[in-house]
Short mmCIF file of C-alpha atoms in Angstrom, two decimals:
data_model
loop_
_atom_site.label_atom_id
_atom_site.label_comp_id
_atom_site.label_asym_id
_atom_site.label_seq_id
_atom_site.Cartn_x
_atom_site.Cartn_y
_atom_site.Cartn_z
CA MET A 1 87.54 99.89 75.33
CA LYS A 2 89.44 98.01 77.67
CA LEU A 3 92.49 101.35 78.65
CA ALA A 4 95.29 100.59 80.82
CA THR A 5 98.28 101.74 82.34
CA PHE A 6 101.35 100.45 82.01
CA ALA A 7 104.79 101.15 82.50
CA GLY A 8 106.87 103.26 79.20
CA THR A 9 109.86 104.32 78.56
CA SER A 10 109.83 108.20 80.29
CA GLY A 11 107.66 106.16 83.09
CA PRO A 12 103.67 105.36 82.98
CA ALA A 13 101.51 105.96 80.06
CA LEU A 14 98.28 105.43 78.99
CA GLY A 15 97.29 102.80 76.14
CA VAL A 16 94.14 101.11 74.67
CA VAL A 17 94.29 97.23 75.22
CA ASP A 18 93.78 94.69 72.31
CA THR A 19 93.44 91.44 73.04
CA LYS A 20 92.99 89.49 70.15
CA ARG A 21 96.00 91.49 68.56
CA GLY A 22 97.96 90.90 71.46
CA GLU A 23 98.49 94.69 71.79
CA ILE A 24 99.14 97.70 73.66
CA LEU A 25 98.55 101.39 71.74
CA ASP A 26 100.09 104.28 73.40
CA LEU A 27 97.50 107.15 72.75
CA PHE A 28 100.03 109.91 73.73
CA LYS A 29 101.65 108.32 71.10
CA ALA A 30 99.60 107.80 68.71
CA SER A 31 97.56 111.11 69.05
CA ALA A 32 101.63 112.65 67.74
CA VAL A 33 101.92 110.72 64.91
CA ARG A 34 98.05 111.55 63.77
CA ASP A 35 97.75 115.53 65.21
CA GLY A 36 101.87 116.15 64.56
CA THR A 37 101.62 117.11 68.65
CA PRO A 38 100.62 114.94 71.99
CA ASN A 39 97.49 115.34 73.14
CA ALA A 40 97.59 116.37 76.83
CA ALA A 41 94.32 114.07 77.51
CA PHE A 42 96.07 111.14 77.28
CA LEU A 43 99.18 112.09 79.68
CA SER A 44 97.75 109.93 82.28
CA MET A 45 94.83 107.88 83.19
CA LEU A 46 92.66 110.63 85.22
CA ALA A 47 93.46 113.29 82.69
CA LEU A 48 91.57 110.98 80.30
CA ILE A 49 88.69 110.93 82.63
CA ASP A 50 88.86 114.62 83.33
CA ALA A 51 88.83 115.16 79.45
CA GLY A 52 85.19 114.28 79.46
CA GLU A 53 83.73 112.46 76.37
CA ALA A 54 85.79 115.04 73.81
CA GLY A 55 88.58 112.82 75.93
CA MET A 56 86.82 109.74 74.35
CA THR A 57 86.17 109.95 71.43
CA LEU A 58 89.39 110.69 70.33
CA ALA A 59 90.86 108.16 71.72
CA ARG A 60 88.35 105.90 70.00
CA ALA A 61 89.14 107.16 67.03
CA LEU A 62 93.05 106.20 67.70
CA ALA A 63 92.23 102.49 68.59
CA GLU A 64 89.65 102.53 65.06
CA GLY A 65 92.90 103.72 63.40
CA TRP A 66 95.93 101.72 65.49
CA THR A 67 99.23 103.37 64.37
CA PRO A 68 101.68 100.34 64.21
CA ALA A 69 103.94 103.19 65.15
CA ALA A 70 102.50 103.39 68.55
CA THR A 71 102.22 99.68 69.34
CA ARG A 72 104.31 96.89 72.09
CA LYS A 73 103.23 93.65 72.45
CA LEU A 74 101.04 93.14 74.98
CA ALA A 75 102.92 90.23 76.69
CA GLU A 76 106.50 92.73 76.79
CA THR A 77 104.25 95.34 78.17
CA ARG A 78 104.90 95.76 82.30
CA LEU A 79 101.13 97.00 82.93
CA LEU A 80 100.44 99.28 86.39
CA ALA A 81 97.69 99.69 88.65
CA PRO A 82 94.80 101.44 85.85
CA ILE A 83 94.60 104.28 88.65
CA PRO A 84 98.22 104.67 90.33
CA GLU A 85 96.32 107.06 92.57
CA PRO A 86 93.07 106.91 92.48
CA ARG A 87 91.11 110.70 93.76
CA GLN A 88 89.40 108.62 96.61
CA ILE A 89 88.77 104.67 97.23
CA ARG A 90 85.65 104.00 98.43
CA ASP A 91 84.49 100.27 99.28
CA GLY A 92 82.16 98.40 100.10
CA MET A 93 79.81 95.36 101.20
CA PHE A 94 76.99 94.73 98.73
CA PHE A 95 77.36 90.66 98.51
CA GLU A 96 74.71 89.34 101.65
CA GLU A 97 76.58 85.54 101.26
CA HIS A 98 80.16 87.66 102.25
CA VAL A 99 77.97 88.96 104.93
CA LEU A 100 76.41 85.41 106.28
CA ASN A 101 79.46 83.71 105.63
CA ALA A 102 82.02 85.99 107.18
CA GLY A 103 79.77 86.83 110.22
CA LYS A 104 79.66 83.00 110.74
CA ARG A 105 83.28 81.98 110.54
CA VAL A 106 84.08 84.76 112.97
CA ALA A 107 80.95 83.64 115.14
CA GLU A 108 82.42 79.85 114.77
CA ARG A 109 85.84 81.26 116.44
CA LEU A 110 84.35 82.61 119.36
CA GLY A 111 81.69 80.46 119.95
CA GLN A 112 78.80 81.98 119.35
CA PRO A 113 76.07 81.24 117.45
CA PRO A 114 75.83 83.38 113.70
CA PRO A 115 74.35 86.82 113.80
CA PRO A 116 71.90 88.02 111.13
CA VAL A 117 72.44 90.57 108.71
CA PRO A 118 71.89 93.89 110.58
CA LYS A 119 68.71 95.75 109.27
CA ILE A 120 70.63 99.04 108.22
CA TRP A 121 73.07 96.77 105.77
CA TYR A 122 69.59 96.17 103.65
CA GLU A 123 68.82 99.43 103.70
CA ARG A 124 71.62 101.34 102.94
CA PRO A 125 74.76 100.32 101.20
CA ILE A 126 77.35 100.51 104.03
CA TYR A 127 80.94 101.71 102.73
CA TYR A 128 84.57 103.12 104.02
CA LEU A 129 87.55 104.87 102.74
CA THR A 130 90.55 102.75 101.90
CA SER A 131 94.16 104.74 101.51
CA ARG A 132 94.23 106.05 98.51
CA TYR A 133 98.10 105.72 98.35
CA SER A 134 98.62 102.01 99.12
CA VAL A 135 97.57 100.77 95.41
CA ALA A 136 99.40 98.00 93.35
CA GLY A 137 98.23 96.59 89.68
CA PRO A 138 98.48 93.50 87.83
CA ASP A 139 101.64 91.29 89.08
CA HIS A 140 102.43 92.82 92.14
CA THR A 141 104.21 90.78 94.41
CA VAL A 142 102.35 91.92 97.94
CA ILE A 143 104.36 92.45 100.98
CA TRP A 144 102.92 91.14 103.89
CA PRO A 145 102.19 93.14 107.05
CA ARG A 146 105.01 92.39 109.37
CA ALA A 147 101.82 92.19 112.45
CA SER A 148 100.21 89.56 110.20
CA LYS A 149 100.24 85.83 110.04
CA VAL A 150 96.44 85.57 108.66
CA MET A 151 96.88 86.78 104.57
CA ASP A 152 93.37 86.71 102.61
CA PHE A 153 92.07 88.08 99.31
CA GLU A 154 89.14 89.73 98.27
CA LEU A 155 87.24 89.15 94.82
CA GLU A 156 85.69 92.06 93.69
CA LEU A 157 83.90 94.53 90.97
CA ALA A 158 85.13 97.75 90.67
CA CYS A 159 83.34 101.01 89.52
CA VAL A 160 85.58 104.19 88.13
CA ILE A 161 83.75 107.30 88.28
CA GLY A 162 84.08 109.66 85.19
CA LYS A 163 82.03 112.74 85.58
CA ASN A 164 81.54 114.74 89.47
CA GLY A 165 78.08 114.75 90.89
CA ARG A 166 76.52 115.82 93.88
CA ASP A 167 72.67 114.80 94.50
CA ILE A 168 73.18 112.15 91.66
CA PRO A 169 69.24 110.97 91.09
CA ARG A 170 69.04 107.27 90.95
CA ASP A 171 68.15 107.38 87.60
CA ALA A 172 71.08 109.34 85.90
CA ALA A 173 73.65 107.89 88.44
CA MET A 174 75.15 105.16 85.38
CA GLY A 175 75.75 108.40 83.50
CA HIS A 176 78.42 109.08 85.88
CA VAL A 177 80.79 105.69 85.00
CA PHE A 178 83.23 105.82 83.83
CA GLY A 179 84.22 101.84 83.41
CA TYR A 180 84.81 98.85 85.25
CA THR A 181 87.48 97.07 86.71
CA ILE A 182 88.87 94.22 89.34
CA PHE A 183 89.45 94.86 92.62
CA ASN A 184 91.88 92.62 95.11
CA ASP A 185 91.26 93.84 99.02
CA PHE A 186 93.93 92.45 100.58
CA SER A 187 92.95 91.52 104.10
CA ALA A 188 95.29 91.19 107.08
CA ARG A 189 91.99 88.98 108.90
CA ASP A 190 94.25 88.72 113.04
CA VAL A 191 95.07 92.41 112.61
CA GLN A 192 91.98 93.23 111.53
CA ALA A 193 89.53 91.56 113.80
CA LEU A 194 91.69 93.08 116.70
CA GLU A 195 91.35 97.06 115.40
CA MET A 196 87.26 96.21 114.56
CA GLN A 197 87.15 95.21 118.11
CA GLY A 198 87.36 98.90 118.73
CA ARG A 199 84.07 100.13 117.14
CA LEU A 200 86.05 102.44 114.34
CA GLY A 201 86.79 101.08 111.21
CA PRO A 202 89.80 97.89 109.69
CA SER A 203 93.21 100.16 109.83
CA LYS A 204 95.74 98.74 109.88
CA GLY A 205 93.98 94.99 108.16
CA LYS A 206 93.54 96.61 104.78
CA ASN A 207 95.53 99.48 104.66
CA PHE A 208 99.61 98.85 104.13
CA ASP A 209 101.31 99.11 100.90
CA GLY A 210 99.88 97.34 98.27
CA SER A 211 96.71 96.19 99.72
CA ASN A 212 94.40 97.96 97.16
CA VAL A 213 95.35 96.14 93.93
CA PHE A 214 93.48 97.29 90.74
CA GLY A 215 93.53 95.71 87.03
CA PRO A 216 95.00 94.29 84.78
CA TRP A 217 92.46 97.23 83.24
CA ILE A 218 89.59 100.02 83.15
CA VAL A 219 86.60 98.49 80.61
CA THR A 220 84.41 100.87 79.49
CA PRO A 221 80.47 100.67 80.04
CA ASP A 222 79.72 100.10 76.14
CA GLU A 223 81.84 96.99 76.29
CA ILE A 224 80.66 95.45 79.36
CA GLY A 225 77.11 95.38 78.59
CA ASN A 226 75.29 94.42 81.34
CA VAL A 227 77.14 94.85 84.55
CA ASP A 228 74.82 92.83 86.83
CA ASP A 229 75.42 89.36 85.24
CA LEU A 230 79.03 88.55 85.14
CA LYS A 231 81.20 85.95 86.54
CA MET A 232 83.24 85.54 88.76
CA GLU A 233 86.08 83.90 89.85
CA ALA A 234 88.99 83.58 92.49
CA ARG A 235 91.02 81.14 92.11
CA VAL A 236 94.92 79.99 94.18
CA ASN A 237 97.67 78.56 92.45
CA GLY A 238 95.54 77.44 90.19
CA GLU A 239 93.05 76.27 92.50
CA ARG A 240 89.18 77.22 91.80
CA TRP A 241 88.42 78.75 95.81
CA GLY A 242 85.00 80.31 95.20
CA GLY A 243 83.05 82.89 93.30
CA GLY A 244 79.77 84.14 92.01
CA THR A 245 78.11 86.72 90.03
CA THR A 246 77.45 90.25 89.90
CA LYS A 247 73.72 89.20 89.98
CA ALA A 248 74.16 88.42 93.92
CA MET A 249 74.69 92.21 94.52
CA HIS A 250 71.94 93.58 96.93
CA HIS A 251 72.99 97.08 96.25
CA LYS A 252 73.45 97.88 92.65
CA TRP A 253 75.38 100.64 90.78
CA PRO A 254 72.51 102.85 90.57
CA ASP A 255 71.84 102.72 94.65
CA VAL A 256 75.65 103.12 95.49
CA ILE A 257 76.38 106.39 93.73
CA SER A 258 73.25 108.04 94.06
CA PHE A 259 73.51 107.65 97.92
CA ILE A 260 77.08 108.29 98.12
CA SER A 261 76.17 111.66 96.48
CA ARG A 262 74.23 112.78 99.03
CA ASP A 263 75.23 115.83 100.31
CA GLU A 264 78.63 114.91 99.35
CA THR A 265 80.64 116.03 95.78
CA ILE A 266 81.97 112.51 94.20
CA HIS A 267 84.44 113.07 92.08
CA ALA A 268 85.83 111.93 88.92
CA GLY A 269 88.43 109.30 89.39
CA GLU A 270 87.03 107.74 91.91
CA ILE A 271 87.02 104.16 92.70
CA ILE A 272 84.24 102.48 94.75
CA GLY A 273 84.72 98.76 95.20
CA SER A 274 81.54 96.03 95.59
CA GLY A 275 82.71 94.35 98.36
CA THR A 276 83.40 91.20 98.25
CA VAL A 277 81.22 88.11 96.14
CA GLY A 278 80.50 85.14 98.07
CA THR A 279 82.55 82.83 98.51
CA GLY A 280 85.31 84.60 97.14
CA CYS A 281 87.79 85.05 99.89
CA GLY A 282 89.67 82.84 102.02
CA LEU A 283 87.84 83.56 105.54
CA GLU A 284 84.65 82.67 104.16
CA LEU A 285 86.19 79.26 103.04
CA GLY A 286 87.65 78.80 106.59
CA ARG A 287 91.37 79.46 104.51
CA GLN A 288 93.99 81.49 104.00
CA LEU A 289 96.54 82.23 101.77
CA ASP A 290 100.56 81.29 102.50
CA ASP A 291 104.26 82.39 101.73
CA GLY A 292 104.34 82.24 97.89
CA ASP A 293 100.80 81.98 96.82
CA VAL A 294 99.73 83.16 93.61
CA VAL A 295 96.13 84.90 93.99
CA GLU A 296 94.04 85.25 91.00
CA LEU A 297 90.92 87.19 89.84
CA GLU A 298 88.75 86.97 87.26
CA ILE A 299 85.90 88.57 86.35
CA GLU A 300 83.48 88.15 82.52
CA LYS A 301 84.52 90.40 80.28
CA ILE A 302 86.84 91.88 82.45
CA GLY A 303 90.11 89.67 82.31
CA VAL A 304 92.18 88.43 85.40
CA LEU A 305 94.03 90.09 88.06
CA ARG A 306 96.69 88.27 89.30
CA ASN A 307 99.48 88.85 92.39
CA LYS A 308 102.07 87.10 94.54
CA VAL A 309 101.77 87.33 98.33
CA VAL A 310 105.04 87.14 100.54
CA ALA A 311 105.59 87.25 103.90
CA SER A 312 107.71 89.50 105.68
CA ALA A 313 110.79 88.51 106.76
#
């Protein structure tokens, strides 16, 4: 299933998307039509995740019935971020080509030889936490931070956690996955480069309103199939800039989830970013976005995530 959050008549609503029909089914309304009263599991994406398999079973049944009275045209519906306020956002860096390319570009600017990939990178799936409140969705116009002149995007696959767990064994990790979506990790590169000299984190280079964009919806694992073989592509104003495939992820999702859950509970409703696929950002290509550019990120079996960037006045 493709599960989306959209702007309903009285606020954010949860729906199932059928791209062939070109329609979206309002699950809250559909449950009311079928059962006489709406089901609280369909109040939001987080409510559905928390409802577990019982909620998903009911959602599948409603999708199979596809109640006309609870549907709307997809083209006339404003989609929001699938989870407008995730319980946590962790972003990794799991593609070796991105690490090499980014390191080379930074070294070029400093007049230094390209650095090798640190040994620790191969040993563990390193990640950082980013702001779960700076979230936006499809077709949202991202306003660039006033302090930055170097606009960039990052093409990532995001994994949505569907079940709490701690010290999760690698062979049980995929049972904790709710689904997958596209993640555009917008980055103010000049600010990021300045802050990283402090040897802590990207800080304001990554965290500004609308910097974490997800969408267009969450696709469940059964519809994705082999998540380790998905094509990824980034386009700016219709021109292909770069891309690759999830085959290139050095750290696979079972390793990532197992590692994150070591001595720490990982919660349903968290989102984990894969990090940028090789050539999936302007930094690697020696390019940057301009005021008014439209960025389209596409991942096979998921869809297209589109956003416009606008410089601050």
